[in-house]
PDB file of C-alpha atoms in Angstrom:
ATOM      1  CA  MET A   1     -74.957  99.456 -18.353  1.00  0.00           C
ATOM      2  CA  SER A   2     -72.347  98.423 -15.505  1.00  0.00           C
ATOM      3  CA  SER A   3     -71.529  94.737 -15.250  1.00  0.00           C
ATOM      4  CA  PRO A   4     -72.838  92.754 -12.291  1.00  0.00           C
ATOM      5  CA  ASP A   5     -70.665  92.969  -9.272  1.00  0.00           C
ATOM      6  CA  PRO A   6     -68.808  89.746  -8.860  1.00  0.00           C
ATOM      7  CA  THR A   7     -69.446  89.291  -4.896  1.00  0.00           C
ATOM      8  CA  ASP A   8     -73.184  89.806  -5.952  1.00  0.00           C
ATOM      9  CA  ARG A   9     -73.143  87.227  -8.576  1.00  0.00           C
ATOM     10  CA  ALA A  10     -71.093  84.603  -6.338  1.00  0.00           C
ATOM     11  CA  ARG A  11     -73.836  85.216  -3.510  1.00  0.00           C
ATOM     12  CA  ILE A  12     -76.745  84.518  -6.189  1.00  0.00           C
ATOM     13  CA  ILE A  13     -75.063  81.345  -7.107  1.00  0.00           C
ATOM     14  CA  ARG A  14     -74.710  80.073  -3.420  1.00  0.00           C
ATOM     15  CA  ALA A  15     -78.091  80.888  -2.813  1.00  0.00           C
ATOM     16  CA  GLN A  16     -79.130  78.945  -6.058  1.00  0.00           C
ATOM     17  CA  ARG A  17     -77.237  76.076  -5.105  1.00  0.00           C
ATOM     18  CA  ALA A  18     -78.670  75.963  -1.344  1.00  0.00           C
ATOM     19  CA  ALA A  19     -82.056  75.942  -3.002  1.00  0.00           C
ATOM     20  CA  THR A  20     -81.363  73.077  -5.286  1.00  0.00           C
ATOM     21  CA  PRO A  21     -81.924  69.412  -3.998  1.00  0.00           C
ATOM     22  CA  PRO A  22     -79.228  66.560  -5.337  1.00  0.00           C
ATOM     23  CA  PHE A  23     -79.590  66.023  -8.890  1.00  0.00           C
ATOM     24  CA  ALA A  24     -79.621  62.356  -8.233  1.00  0.00           C
ATOM     25  CA  ALA A  25     -82.707  62.630  -6.052  1.00  0.00           C
ATOM     26  CA  LEU A  26     -84.383  64.834  -8.641  1.00  0.00           C
ATOM     27  CA  ARG A  27     -83.862  62.459 -11.374  1.00  0.00           C
ATOM     28  CA  ALA A  28     -85.151  59.452  -9.354  1.00  0.00           C
ATOM     29  CA  PHE A  29     -88.295  61.511  -8.178  1.00  0.00           C
ATOM     30  CA  GLU A  30     -89.051  62.342 -11.872  1.00  0.00           C
ATOM     31  CA  ALA A  31     -88.636  58.701 -13.158  1.00  0.00           C
ATOM     32  CA  VAL A  32     -90.759  57.443 -10.376  1.00  0.00           C
ATOM     33  CA  GLY A  33     -93.643  59.889 -11.402  1.00  0.00           C
ATOM     34  CA  SER A  34     -93.157  59.231 -15.112  1.00  0.00           C
ATOM     35  CA  CYS A  35     -92.711  55.176 -14.740  1.00  0.00           C
ATOM     36  CA  GLY A  36     -95.510  54.831 -12.191  1.00  0.00           C
ATOM     37  CA  GLY A  37     -93.336  53.287  -9.616  1.00  0.00           C
ATOM     38  CA  ILE A  38     -90.248  52.749  -8.013  1.00  0.00           C
ATOM     39  CA  ARG A  39     -88.937  49.362  -9.427  1.00  0.00           C
ATOM     40  CA  ARG A  40     -90.087  50.557 -12.788  1.00  0.00           C
ATOM     41  CA  ALA A  41     -87.960  53.901 -12.291  1.00  0.00           C
ATOM     42  CA  ALA A  42     -85.089  51.554 -11.132  1.00  0.00           C
ATOM     43  CA  ALA A  43     -85.395  49.621 -14.392  1.00  0.00           C
ATOM     44  CA  ALA A  44     -85.543  52.705 -16.480  1.00  0.00           C
ATOM     45  CA  LEU A  45     -82.553  54.345 -14.712  1.00  0.00           C
ATOM     46  CA  SER A  46     -80.445  51.008 -14.614  1.00  0.00           C
ATOM     47  CA  ILE A  47     -80.002  51.222 -10.911  1.00  0.00           C
ATOM     48  CA  ASP A  48     -81.321  49.009  -8.001  1.00  0.00           C
ATOM     49  CA  HIS A  49     -84.732  49.829  -6.455  1.00  0.00           C
ATOM     50  CA  ALA A  50     -83.422  50.339  -3.135  1.00  0.00           C
ATOM     51  CA  ALA A  51     -81.272  53.080  -4.403  1.00  0.00           C
ATOM     52  CA  VAL A  52     -84.231  54.949  -5.919  1.00  0.00           C
ATOM     53  CA  SER A  53     -86.086  54.524  -2.549  1.00  0.00           C
ATOM     54  CA  ARG A  54     -83.068  56.351  -0.742  1.00  0.00           C
ATOM     55  CA  HIS A  55     -83.352  59.198  -3.235  1.00  0.00           C
ATOM     56  CA  LEU A  56     -86.768  59.697  -2.744  1.00  0.00           C
ATOM     57  CA  HIS A  57     -86.405  59.792   1.146  1.00  0.00           C
ATOM     58  CA  ALA A  58     -83.383  62.090   0.805  1.00  0.00           C
ATOM     59  CA  LEU A  59     -85.577  64.508  -1.494  1.00  0.00           C
ATOM     60  CA  GLU A  60     -88.413  64.500   1.041  1.00  0.00           C
ATOM     61  CA  GLN A  61     -86.025  65.078   3.968  1.00  0.00           C
ATOM     62  CA  TRP A  62     -84.479  67.928   1.917  1.00  0.00           C
ATOM     63  CA  THR A  63     -87.908  69.682   0.923  1.00  0.00           C
ATOM     64  CA  GLY A  64     -89.568  68.771   4.149  1.00  0.00           C
ATOM     65  CA  MET A  65     -92.661  67.687   2.202  1.00  0.00           C
ATOM     66  CA  SER A  66     -94.492  64.082   1.419  1.00  0.00           C
ATOM     67  CA  LEU A  67     -94.053  63.671  -2.237  1.00  0.00           C
ATOM     68  CA  ILE A  68     -94.885  60.037  -2.461  1.00  0.00           C
ATOM     69  CA  ASP A  69     -98.106  58.265  -1.511  1.00  0.00           C
ATOM     70  CA  ARG A  70     -96.829  54.902   0.213  1.00  0.00           C
ATOM     71  CA  SER A  71    -100.423  53.898   0.915  1.00  0.00           C
ATOM     72  CA  GLY A  72    -101.113  52.179  -2.214  1.00  0.00           C
ATOM     73  CA  ALA A  73     -99.423  49.198  -4.005  1.00  0.00           C
ATOM     74  CA  GLY A  74     -96.172  49.718  -5.819  1.00  0.00           C
ATOM     75  CA  HIS A  75     -95.404  53.212  -3.733  1.00  0.00           C
ATOM     76  CA  GLY A  76     -95.592  54.739  -7.243  1.00  0.00           C
ATOM     77  CA  ASN A  77     -98.423  57.341  -6.755  1.00  0.00           C
ATOM     78  CA  LEU A  78     -97.516  60.908  -5.967  1.00  0.00           C
ATOM     79  CA  THR A  79     -99.114  63.146  -3.427  1.00  0.00           C
ATOM     80  CA  GLU A  80    -100.829  66.347  -4.571  1.00  0.00           C
ATOM     81  CA  GLN A  81     -97.689  68.516  -3.866  1.00  0.00           C
ATOM     82  CA  GLY A  82     -95.642  65.706  -5.541  1.00  0.00           C
ATOM     83  CA  ARG A  83     -97.591  65.730  -8.777  1.00  0.00           C
ATOM     84  CA  ALA A  84     -97.435  69.672  -8.821  1.00  0.00           C
ATOM     85  CA  TYR A  85     -93.522  69.235  -8.249  1.00  0.00           C
ATOM     86  CA  HIS A  86     -93.119  66.456 -10.675  1.00  0.00           C
ATOM     87  CA  THR A  87     -94.790  68.716 -13.506  1.00  0.00           C
ATOM     88  CA  ARG A  88     -92.114  71.261 -12.981  1.00  0.00           C
ATOM     89  CA  ILE A  89     -89.276  69.184 -12.322  1.00  0.00           C
ATOM     90  CA  SER A  90     -89.996  66.962 -15.714  1.00  0.00           C
ATOM     91  CA  ALA A  91     -90.229  70.243 -17.668  1.00  0.00           C
ATOM     92  CA  ALA A  92     -86.833  71.308 -16.208  1.00  0.00           C
ATOM     93  CA  LEU A  93     -85.061  68.046 -16.763  1.00  0.00           C
ATOM     94  CA  ALA A  94     -86.391  67.795 -20.302  1.00  0.00           C
ATOM     95  CA  GLU A  95     -84.979  71.325 -21.051  1.00  0.00           C
ATOM     96  CA  ILE A  96     -81.600  70.382 -19.660  1.00  0.00           C
ATOM     97  CA  ALA A  97     -81.617  67.550 -22.039  1.00  0.00           C
ATOM     98  CA  LEU A  98     -82.555  69.290 -24.966  1.00  0.00           C
ATOM     99  CA  ALA A  99     -80.020  72.143 -24.005  1.00  0.00           C
ATOM    100  CA  THR A 100     -77.306  69.625 -23.798  1.00  0.00           C
ATOM    101  CA  GLN A 101     -78.338  67.744 -26.959  1.00  0.00           C
ATOM    102  CA  ASP A 102     -78.185  71.256 -28.908  1.00  0.00           C
ATOM    103  CA  LEU A 103     -74.625  71.973 -27.260  1.00  0.00           C
ATOM    104  CA  MET A 104     -73.310  68.641 -28.515  1.00  0.00           C
ATOM    105  CA  ARG A 105     -74.694  68.830 -32.067  1.00  0.00           C
ATOM    106  CA  ARG A 106     -72.392  70.253 -34.560  1.00  0.00           C
ATOM    107  CA  GLU A 107     -73.386  73.288 -36.756  1.00  0.00           C
ATOM    108  CA  ASP A 108     -72.751  71.284 -39.802  1.00  0.00           C
ATOM    109  CA  ASP A 109     -74.348  68.225 -38.617  1.00  0.00           C
ATOM    110  CA  VAL A 110     -76.145  66.289 -41.386  1.00  0.00           C
ATOM    111  CA  ARG A 111     -77.245  63.339 -39.723  1.00  0.00           C
ATOM    112  CA  LEU A 112     -80.759  62.435 -40.166  1.00  0.00           C
ATOM    113  CA  ARG A 113     -82.668  59.555 -37.945  1.00  0.00           C
ATOM    114  CA  LEU A 114     -85.975  59.154 -39.775  1.00  0.00           C
ATOM    115  CA  TRP A 115     -88.665  56.751 -38.414  1.00  0.00           C
ATOM    116  CA  VAL A 116     -91.180  55.777 -41.132  1.00  0.00           C
ATOM    117  CA  ALA A 117     -94.458  53.950 -41.310  1.00  0.00           C
ATOM    118  CA  PRO A 118     -93.293  50.132 -42.022  1.00  0.00           C
ATOM    119  CA  GLY A 119     -95.645  49.990 -45.237  1.00  0.00           C
ATOM    120  CA  LEU A 120     -94.184  53.192 -46.744  1.00  0.00           C
ATOM    121  CA  ALA A 121     -90.526  52.236 -45.712  1.00  0.00           C
ATOM    122  CA  SER A 122     -90.710  48.882 -47.521  1.00  0.00           C
ATOM    123  CA  GLU A 123     -93.163  49.544 -50.443  1.00  0.00           C
ATOM    124  CA  TRP A 124     -92.115  52.818 -51.421  1.00  0.00           C
ATOM    125  CA  LEU A 125     -89.242  54.565 -49.579  1.00  0.00           C
ATOM    126  CA  SER A 126     -86.783  51.966 -49.640  1.00  0.00           C
ATOM    127  CA  GLY A 127     -86.646  51.687 -53.568  1.00  0.00           C
ATOM    128  CA  ARG A 128     -86.276  55.515 -53.935  1.00  0.00           C
ATOM    129  CA  VAL A 129     -84.023  56.563 -51.081  1.00  0.00           C
ATOM    130  CA  GLY A 130     -81.048  55.960 -53.066  1.00  0.00           C
ATOM    131  CA  GLU A 131     -81.997  59.009 -55.239  1.00  0.00           C
ATOM    132  CA  PHE A 132     -81.977  61.097 -52.141  1.00  0.00           C
ATOM    133  CA  MET A 133     -78.435  59.946 -51.367  1.00  0.00           C
ATOM    134  CA  ARG A 134     -77.040  60.615 -54.542  1.00  0.00           C
ATOM    135  CA  ASP A 135     -78.222  63.998 -54.558  1.00  0.00           C
ATOM    136  CA  HIS A 136     -77.040  64.717 -50.818  1.00  0.00           C
ATOM    137  CA  PRO A 137     -74.122  62.044 -50.398  1.00  0.00           C
ATOM    138  CA  THR A 138     -72.922  63.978 -47.137  1.00  0.00           C
ATOM    139  CA  VAL A 139     -76.011  63.198 -45.478  1.00  0.00           C
ATOM    140  CA  GLU A 140     -75.779  60.222 -42.817  1.00  0.00           C
ATOM    141  CA  LEU A 141     -79.235  58.818 -43.097  1.00  0.00           C
ATOM    142  CA  GLU A 142     -80.649  56.288 -40.447  1.00  0.00           C
ATOM    143  CA  LEU A 143     -84.109  54.770 -41.576  1.00  0.00           C
ATOM    144  CA  GLN A 144     -86.100  53.163 -38.990  1.00  0.00           C
ATOM    145  CA  PRO A 145     -89.609  51.597 -39.506  1.00  0.00           C
ATOM    146  CA  SER A 146     -92.280  52.193 -36.813  1.00  0.00           C
ATOM    147  CA  ASP A 147     -95.783  52.635 -36.103  1.00  0.00           C
ATOM    148  CA  THR A 148     -95.278  54.494 -33.093  1.00  0.00           C
ATOM    149  CA  PRO A 149     -94.145  58.166 -33.004  1.00  0.00           C
ATOM    150  CA  PRO A 150     -90.840  58.832 -31.506  1.00  0.00           C
ATOM    151  CA  ALA A 151     -90.081  60.759 -28.286  1.00  0.00           C
ATOM    152  CA  PHE A 152     -88.851  63.749 -29.914  1.00  0.00           C
ATOM    153  CA  ALA A 153     -88.017  65.306 -26.341  1.00  0.00           C
ATOM    154  CA  ALA A 154     -85.971  62.374 -25.626  1.00  0.00           C
ATOM    155  CA  ASN A 155     -83.922  62.856 -28.986  1.00  0.00           C
ATOM    156  CA  GLU A 156     -85.131  59.396 -30.276  1.00  0.00           C
ATOM    157  CA  ALA A 157     -85.441  60.681 -34.037  1.00  0.00           C
ATOM    158  CA  ASP A 158     -84.857  63.797 -35.909  1.00  0.00           C
ATOM    159  CA  ALA A 159     -88.170  63.259 -38.141  1.00  0.00           C
ATOM    160  CA  TYR A 160     -91.113  61.095 -38.496  1.00  0.00           C
ATOM    161  CA  LEU A 161     -93.004  60.108 -41.701  1.00  0.00           C
ATOM    162  CA  HIS A 162     -96.154  58.516 -40.744  1.00  0.00           C
ATOM    163  CA  TYR A 163     -99.797  58.102 -41.830  1.00  0.00           C
ATOM    164  CA  ILE A 164    -102.550  59.711 -39.889  1.00  0.00           C
ATOM    165  CA  ILE A 165    -106.134  58.340 -40.150  1.00  0.00           C
ATOM    166  CA  ASP A 166    -108.587  61.323 -40.415  1.00  0.00           C
ATOM    167  CA  ALA A 167    -110.925  59.894 -37.666  1.00  0.00           C
ATOM    168  CA  HIS A 168    -107.582  59.893 -35.424  1.00  0.00           C
ATOM    169  CA  ARG A 169    -106.127  63.082 -36.369  1.00  0.00           C
ATOM    170  CA  GLU A 170    -104.872  65.442 -33.638  1.00  0.00           C
ATOM    171  CA  ALA A 171    -103.142  68.856 -33.519  1.00  0.00           C
ATOM    172  CA  PRO A 172     -99.282  68.126 -32.808  1.00  0.00           C
ATOM    173  CA  PRO A 173     -97.882  69.653 -29.602  1.00  0.00           C
ATOM    174  CA  ALA A 174     -96.398  73.046 -29.774  1.00  0.00           C
ATOM    175  CA  THR A 175     -92.893  71.869 -29.871  1.00  0.00           C
ATOM    176  CA  LEU A 176     -93.441  69.840 -33.159  1.00  0.00           C
ATOM    177  CA  ARG A 177     -94.091  71.291 -36.717  1.00  0.00           C
ATOM    178  CA  SER A 178     -95.974  68.655 -39.034  1.00  0.00           C
ATOM    179  CA  ILE A 179     -97.073  69.013 -42.716  1.00  0.00           C
ATOM    180  CA  GLU A 180     -99.043  66.885 -45.111  1.00  0.00           C
ATOM    181  CA  VAL A 181     -97.004  65.617 -47.655  1.00  0.00           C
ATOM    182  CA  ALA A 182     -99.458  63.366 -49.452  1.00  0.00           C
ATOM    183  CA  ARG A 183    -103.261  62.508 -49.338  1.00  0.00           C
ATOM    184  CA  PRO A 184    -103.630  59.369 -51.551  1.00  0.00           C
ATOM    185  CA  ALA A 185    -106.792  57.760 -52.363  1.00  0.00           C
ATOM    186  CA  VAL A 186    -107.394  54.339 -50.769  1.00  0.00           C
ATOM    187  CA  LEU A 187    -108.235  51.387 -53.146  1.00  0.00           C
ATOM    188  CA  ALA A 188    -109.418  47.786 -52.920  1.00  0.00           C
ATOM    189  CA  LEU A 189    -106.962  46.001 -54.816  1.00  0.00           C
ATOM    190  CA  ALA A 190    -106.197  42.145 -55.537  1.00  0.00           C
ATOM    191  CA  SER A 191    -104.047  40.306 -58.074  1.00  0.00           C
ATOM    192  CA  PRO A 192    -105.156  39.834 -61.634  1.00  0.00           C
ATOM    193  CA  ALA A 193    -105.679  36.102 -61.053  1.00  0.00           C
ATOM    194  CA  PHE A 194    -107.787  36.596 -58.233  1.00  0.00           C
ATOM    195  CA  ILE A 195    -109.969  39.270 -59.988  1.00  0.00           C
ATOM    196  CA  ALA A 196    -110.275  36.891 -62.870  1.00  0.00           C
ATOM    197  CA  ASN A 197    -111.534  33.931 -60.597  1.00  0.00           C
ATOM    198  CA  THR A 198    -113.994  36.034 -58.655  1.00  0.00           C
ATOM    199  CA  PRO A 199    -117.497  36.922 -59.762  1.00  0.00           C
ATOM    200  CA  PRO A 200    -117.722  40.573 -61.323  1.00  0.00           C
ATOM    201  CA  VAL A 201    -117.860  43.234 -58.834  1.00  0.00           C
ATOM    202  CA  SER A 202    -120.249  46.132 -59.740  1.00  0.00           C
ATOM    203  CA  THR A 203    -120.929  47.932 -56.286  1.00  0.00           C
ATOM    204  CA  PRO A 204    -118.778  48.407 -53.153  1.00  0.00           C
ATOM    205  CA  ALA A 205    -121.404  46.247 -51.394  1.00  0.00           C
ATOM    206  CA  ASP A 206    -120.455  43.285 -53.622  1.00  0.00           C
ATOM    207  CA  LEU A 207    -117.274  42.974 -51.823  1.00  0.00           C
ATOM    208  CA  LEU A 208    -118.889  41.857 -48.691  1.00  0.00           C
ATOM    209  CA  ASP A 209    -119.056  38.328 -50.223  1.00  0.00           C
ATOM    210  CA  ARG A 210    -115.489  38.358 -51.181  1.00  0.00           C
ATOM    211  CA  THR A 211    -112.388  37.488 -49.038  1.00  0.00           C
ATOM    212  CA  LEU A 212    -111.167  40.696 -47.551  1.00  0.00           C
ATOM    213  CA  LEU A 213    -107.630  41.198 -46.032  1.00  0.00           C
ATOM    214  CA  HIS A 214    -107.282  43.232 -43.029  1.00  0.00           C
ATOM    215  CA  GLU A 215    -104.539  44.849 -41.120  1.00  0.00           C
ATOM    216  CA  ALA A 216    -105.043  44.981 -37.291  1.00  0.00           C
ATOM    217  CA  SER A 217    -108.860  45.234 -37.464  1.00  0.00           C
ATOM    218  CA  ASN A 218    -111.564  45.587 -39.753  1.00  0.00           C
ATOM    219  CA  ASP A 219    -111.752  49.113 -39.069  1.00  0.00           C
ATOM    220  CA  GLN A 220    -110.239  50.240 -42.105  1.00  0.00           C
ATOM    221  CA  TRP A 221    -112.460  48.376 -44.440  1.00  0.00           C
ATOM    222  CA  ARG A 222    -115.503  49.666 -42.176  1.00  0.00           C
ATOM    223  CA  ARG A 223    -114.629  53.177 -42.874  1.00  0.00           C
ATOM    224  CA  TRP A 224    -114.137  52.556 -46.488  1.00  0.00           C
ATOM    225  CA  PHE A 225    -117.453  50.997 -46.830  1.00  0.00           C
ATOM    226  CA  ASP A 226    -118.944  53.931 -44.938  1.00  0.00           C
ATOM    227  CA  GLN A 227    -117.201  56.396 -47.233  1.00  0.00           C
ATOM    228  CA  HIS A 228    -119.258  54.555 -50.064  1.00  0.00           C
ATOM    229  CA  GLY A 229    -122.526  54.608 -48.348  1.00  0.00           C
ATOM    230  CA  VAL A 230    -122.386  50.947 -47.141  1.00  0.00           C
ATOM    231  CA  THR A 231    -123.244  51.098 -43.427  1.00  0.00           C
ATOM    232  CA  ASP A 232    -124.556  48.580 -40.970  1.00  0.00           C
ATOM    233  CA  VAL A 233    -122.084  45.778 -42.423  1.00  0.00           C
ATOM    234  CA  GLY A 234    -121.532  44.020 -39.076  1.00  0.00           C
ATOM    235  CA  GLU A 235    -118.456  42.015 -38.651  1.00  0.00           C
ATOM    236  CA  ILE A 236    -116.160  41.824 -41.683  1.00  0.00           C
ATOM    237  CA  PRO A 237    -114.589  38.318 -41.901  1.00  0.00           C
ATOM    238  CA  GLY A 238    -111.110  37.769 -43.243  1.00  0.00           C
ATOM    239  CA  PRO A 239    -107.618  37.197 -42.063  1.00  0.00           C
ATOM    240  CA  LYS A 240    -105.673  40.097 -40.056  1.00  0.00           C
ATOM    241  CA  PHE A 241    -101.997  40.731 -41.152  1.00  0.00           C
ATOM    242  CA  TRP A 242    -101.269  43.611 -38.665  1.00  0.00           C
ATOM    243  CA  GLN A 243     -99.355  45.522 -41.208  1.00  0.00           C
ATOM    244  CA  GLY A 244    -100.368  47.190 -44.369  1.00  0.00           C
ATOM    245  CA  HIS A 245     -97.464  45.976 -46.617  1.00  0.00           C
ATOM    246  CA  LEU A 246     -98.398  42.285 -45.248  1.00  0.00           C
ATOM    247  CA  THR A 247    -101.895  42.727 -46.643  1.00  0.00           C
ATOM    248  CA  LEU A 248    -100.402  43.775 -50.019  1.00  0.00           C
ATOM    249  CA  ALA A 249     -98.037  40.622 -49.873  1.00  0.00           C
ATOM    250  CA  ALA A 250    -100.987  38.400 -49.288  1.00  0.00           C
ATOM    251  CA  ALA A 251    -102.759  40.044 -51.885  1.00  0.00           C
ATOM    252  CA  ARG A 252    -100.119  39.553 -54.605  1.00  0.00           C
ATOM    253  CA  GLN A 253    -100.348  35.855 -53.851  1.00  0.00           C
ATOM    254  CA  GLY A 254    -104.033  35.765 -54.635  1.00  0.00           C
ATOM    255  CA  GLN A 255    -105.266  35.329 -51.324  1.00  0.00           C
ATOM    256  CA  GLY A 256    -107.943  38.021 -51.219  1.00  0.00           C
ATOM    257  CA  ILE A 257    -108.699  41.814 -51.779  1.00  0.00           C
ATOM    258  CA  ALA A 258    -106.566  44.412 -49.786  1.00  0.00           C
ATOM    259  CA  LEU A 259    -107.074  48.125 -48.917  1.00  0.00           C
ATOM    260  CA  ALA A 260    -104.174  50.152 -49.852  1.00  0.00           C
ATOM    261  CA  ASN A 261    -103.516  53.716 -50.750  1.00  0.00           C
ATOM    262  CA  ALA A 262    -102.264  54.716 -54.170  1.00  0.00           C
ATOM    263  CA  LEU A 263     -98.936  55.753 -52.956  1.00  0.00           C
ATOM    264  CA  LEU A 264     -98.143  52.666 -50.941  1.00  0.00           C
ATOM    265  CA  ALA A 265     -99.410  50.456 -53.931  1.00  0.00           C
ATOM    266  CA  SER A 266     -97.929  52.462 -56.543  1.00  0.00           C
ATOM    267  CA  GLU A 267     -95.355  49.839 -57.746  1.00  0.00           C
ATOM    268  CA  ASP A 268     -97.743  47.257 -57.654  1.00  0.00           C
ATOM    269  CA  LEU A 269    -100.200  49.003 -59.811  1.00  0.00           C
ATOM    270  CA  ALA A 270     -97.414  50.350 -62.177  1.00  0.00           C
ATOM    271  CA  SER A 271     -96.066  46.700 -62.641  1.00  0.00           C
ATOM    272  CA  GLY A 272     -99.492  45.168 -62.775  1.00  0.00           C
ATOM    273  CA  ARG A 273     -99.006  42.820 -59.874  1.00  0.00           C
ATOM    274  CA  LEU A 274    -102.213  44.366 -58.389  1.00  0.00           C
ATOM    275  CA  ALA A 275    -105.066  46.020 -60.153  1.00  0.00           C
ATOM    276  CA  PRO A 276    -108.266  47.781 -58.437  1.00  0.00           C
ATOM    277  CA  VAL A 277    -111.286  45.220 -58.300  1.00  0.00           C
ATOM    278  CA  ALA A 278    -113.545  47.745 -59.858  1.00  0.00           C
ATOM    279  CA  SER A 279    -113.936  51.185 -60.940  1.00  0.00           C
ATOM    280  CA  PHE A 280    -115.095  52.975 -57.729  1.00  0.00           C
ATOM    281  CA  PRO A 281    -115.102  56.854 -56.643  1.00  0.00           C
ATOM    282  CA  ASP A 282    -112.075  57.833 -54.804  1.00  0.00           C
ATOM    283  CA  VAL A 283    -111.972  57.450 -50.916  1.00  0.00           C
ATOM    284  CA  PHE A 284    -109.671  59.280 -48.972  1.00  0.00           C
ATOM    285  CA  LEU A 285    -109.275  58.092 -45.122  1.00  0.00           C
ATOM    286  CA  GLY A 286    -106.069  59.821 -44.082  1.00  0.00           C
ATOM    287  CA  SER A 287    -102.794  61.347 -45.040  1.00  0.00           C
ATOM    288  CA  TYR A 288     -98.977  61.044 -44.888  1.00  0.00           C
ATOM    289  CA  ASN A 289     -97.418  63.643 -42.522  1.00  0.00           C
ATOM    290  CA  PHE A 290     -93.865  64.767 -42.042  1.00  0.00           C
ATOM    291  CA  THR A 291     -93.025  65.725 -38.427  1.00  0.00           C
ATOM    292  CA  ALA A 292     -90.016  67.388 -36.877  1.00  0.00           C
ATOM    293  CA  ARG A 293     -89.101  69.351 -33.949  1.00  0.00           C
ATOM    294  CA  ARG A 294     -90.125  72.876 -34.541  1.00  0.00           C
ATOM    295  CA  ASP A 295     -86.718  74.221 -33.530  1.00  0.00           C
ATOM    296  CA  ASN A 296     -85.248  71.791 -35.772  1.00  0.00           C
ATOM    297  CA  TRP A 297     -87.288  72.288 -38.863  1.00  0.00           C
ATOM    298  CA  ARG A 298     -84.637  74.262 -40.998  1.00  0.00           C
ATOM    299  CA  ALA A 299     -81.703  71.908 -40.120  1.00  0.00           C
ATOM    300  CA  THR A 300     -79.745  71.105 -43.273  1.00  0.00           C
ATOM    301  CA  ALA A 301     -80.678  67.447 -43.441  1.00  0.00           C
ATOM    302  CA  ILE A 302     -84.286  67.530 -42.297  1.00  0.00           C
ATOM    303  CA  ALA A 303     -84.737  70.482 -44.766  1.00  0.00           C
ATOM    304  CA  ALA A 304     -83.133  68.665 -47.586  1.00  0.00           C
ATOM    305  CA  PHE A 305     -84.999  65.421 -47.152  1.00  0.00           C
ATOM    306  CA  ARG A 306     -88.410  67.194 -46.725  1.00  0.00           C
ATOM    307  CA  ARG A 307     -87.874  68.880 -50.130  1.00  0.00           C
ATOM    308  CA  TRP A 308     -86.707  65.723 -51.990  1.00  0.00           C
ATOM    309  CA  LEU A 309     -89.737  63.936 -50.345  1.00  0.00           C
ATOM    310  CA  GLU A 310     -92.342  66.489 -51.573  1.00  0.00           C
ATOM    311  CA  LYS A 311     -90.661  66.285 -55.268  1.00  0.00           C
ATOM    312  CA  ALA A 312     -90.638  62.428 -55.025  1.00  0.00           C
ATOM    313  CA  ILE A 313     -94.193  62.173 -54.039  1.00  0.00           C
ATOM    314  CA  ALA A 314     -95.299  64.748 -56.641  1.00  0.00           C
ATOM    315  CA  GLN A 315     -93.363  62.813 -59.401  1.00  0.00           C
ATOM    316  CA  CYS A 316     -95.041  59.687 -58.262  1.00  0.00           C
ATOM    317  CA  SER A 317     -98.534  60.998 -57.966  1.00  0.00           C
ATOM    318  CA  GLY A 318     -97.958  62.476 -61.594  1.00  0.00           C
TER     319      GLY A 318
END
C-alpha cells in the first residue's frame, strides 16, 4: 500500500484548520454550556467575563450561527443549535484532555490518588494502609476522604472506594469499571455502658424508644427498621452527625445507639468499645465498591491496591 501523497496530506490539513474555530472560543463556549452562565464560566476558566463574551461572539461570527440565547437572565442558556454543538464539543475537549493525560503519564507510573468514603478512611483504611505500603514501597499513595465521586474524566483521582446504598444503586458509566469489594451487615451498636444503663432490648421496635444517632437524616434507620418489618415509624428523633464515623464517635461516648456496618465498626467490635444492642437477624443495606476508569483498570498501582484491598477485607471478615 503506497504512502499518502505529501501534497494531498498538506491540503487535508489546511482544510481541517480552515474548518476549526479558534480553540479559546471553543473552550469558552464549552465552559458556558457546562457551567450555566458566562460569569460562572469565567470563574471556572480564571478569566474576565468580558473575555468569555468576546470569545462567544467570535465563535458565533465564525460559524454564522446563534449559539447563546440572550433573552434570559444570565445569558447562559444555549439555543437548540448551541446545545447540539455543545454536546459534541464537550466530548471532543474531554477526549483531548484524556489523550494529553495519557501522553504525559509515564509507563512505569505508580502514583495512586485514591478517594475514599470518609468513615471507611478514618475507621478502617488509615490503620491498615501501612500494610499495603510495606508490600508496595514504590507506590506513591494519595488518600483523600470524600463523599462525592471524583470527576474521572478530569483526572481528579485514579480510583474511588465508596459505599453504595442499595436503594440508590445505578450502573456506572461505560467509561468506568466498578466491583463490589464488601457487603457487610448493618448493626445497631452502642457502648457497653449505654447498654447496661438502658432497658433490655428484645425486638427491633424497642429501639424506637431509645436514643438513636443519625447521619445526615433518619433514612438509614428507616431502611433498617423496614428490613426488620417495622414500618410506619414516623419521625425518628435523635441528633444528626452527618458522617458515619461521627455517629460512631458519639456512640463510643455513650450518647446513644448508632447504625454502622460491620466493616466500618470492626475495630470497635474487636476492642469491645461498641457492641450490638441485641442479637437481630443480619440486615444488608448496601456495599463498598471500588471504581476506576475502565482503561486504567489494570494500571500497576490500581491493580496492586485492588488485590490488597480484597485480601485485607477478606481477612477482616474472616
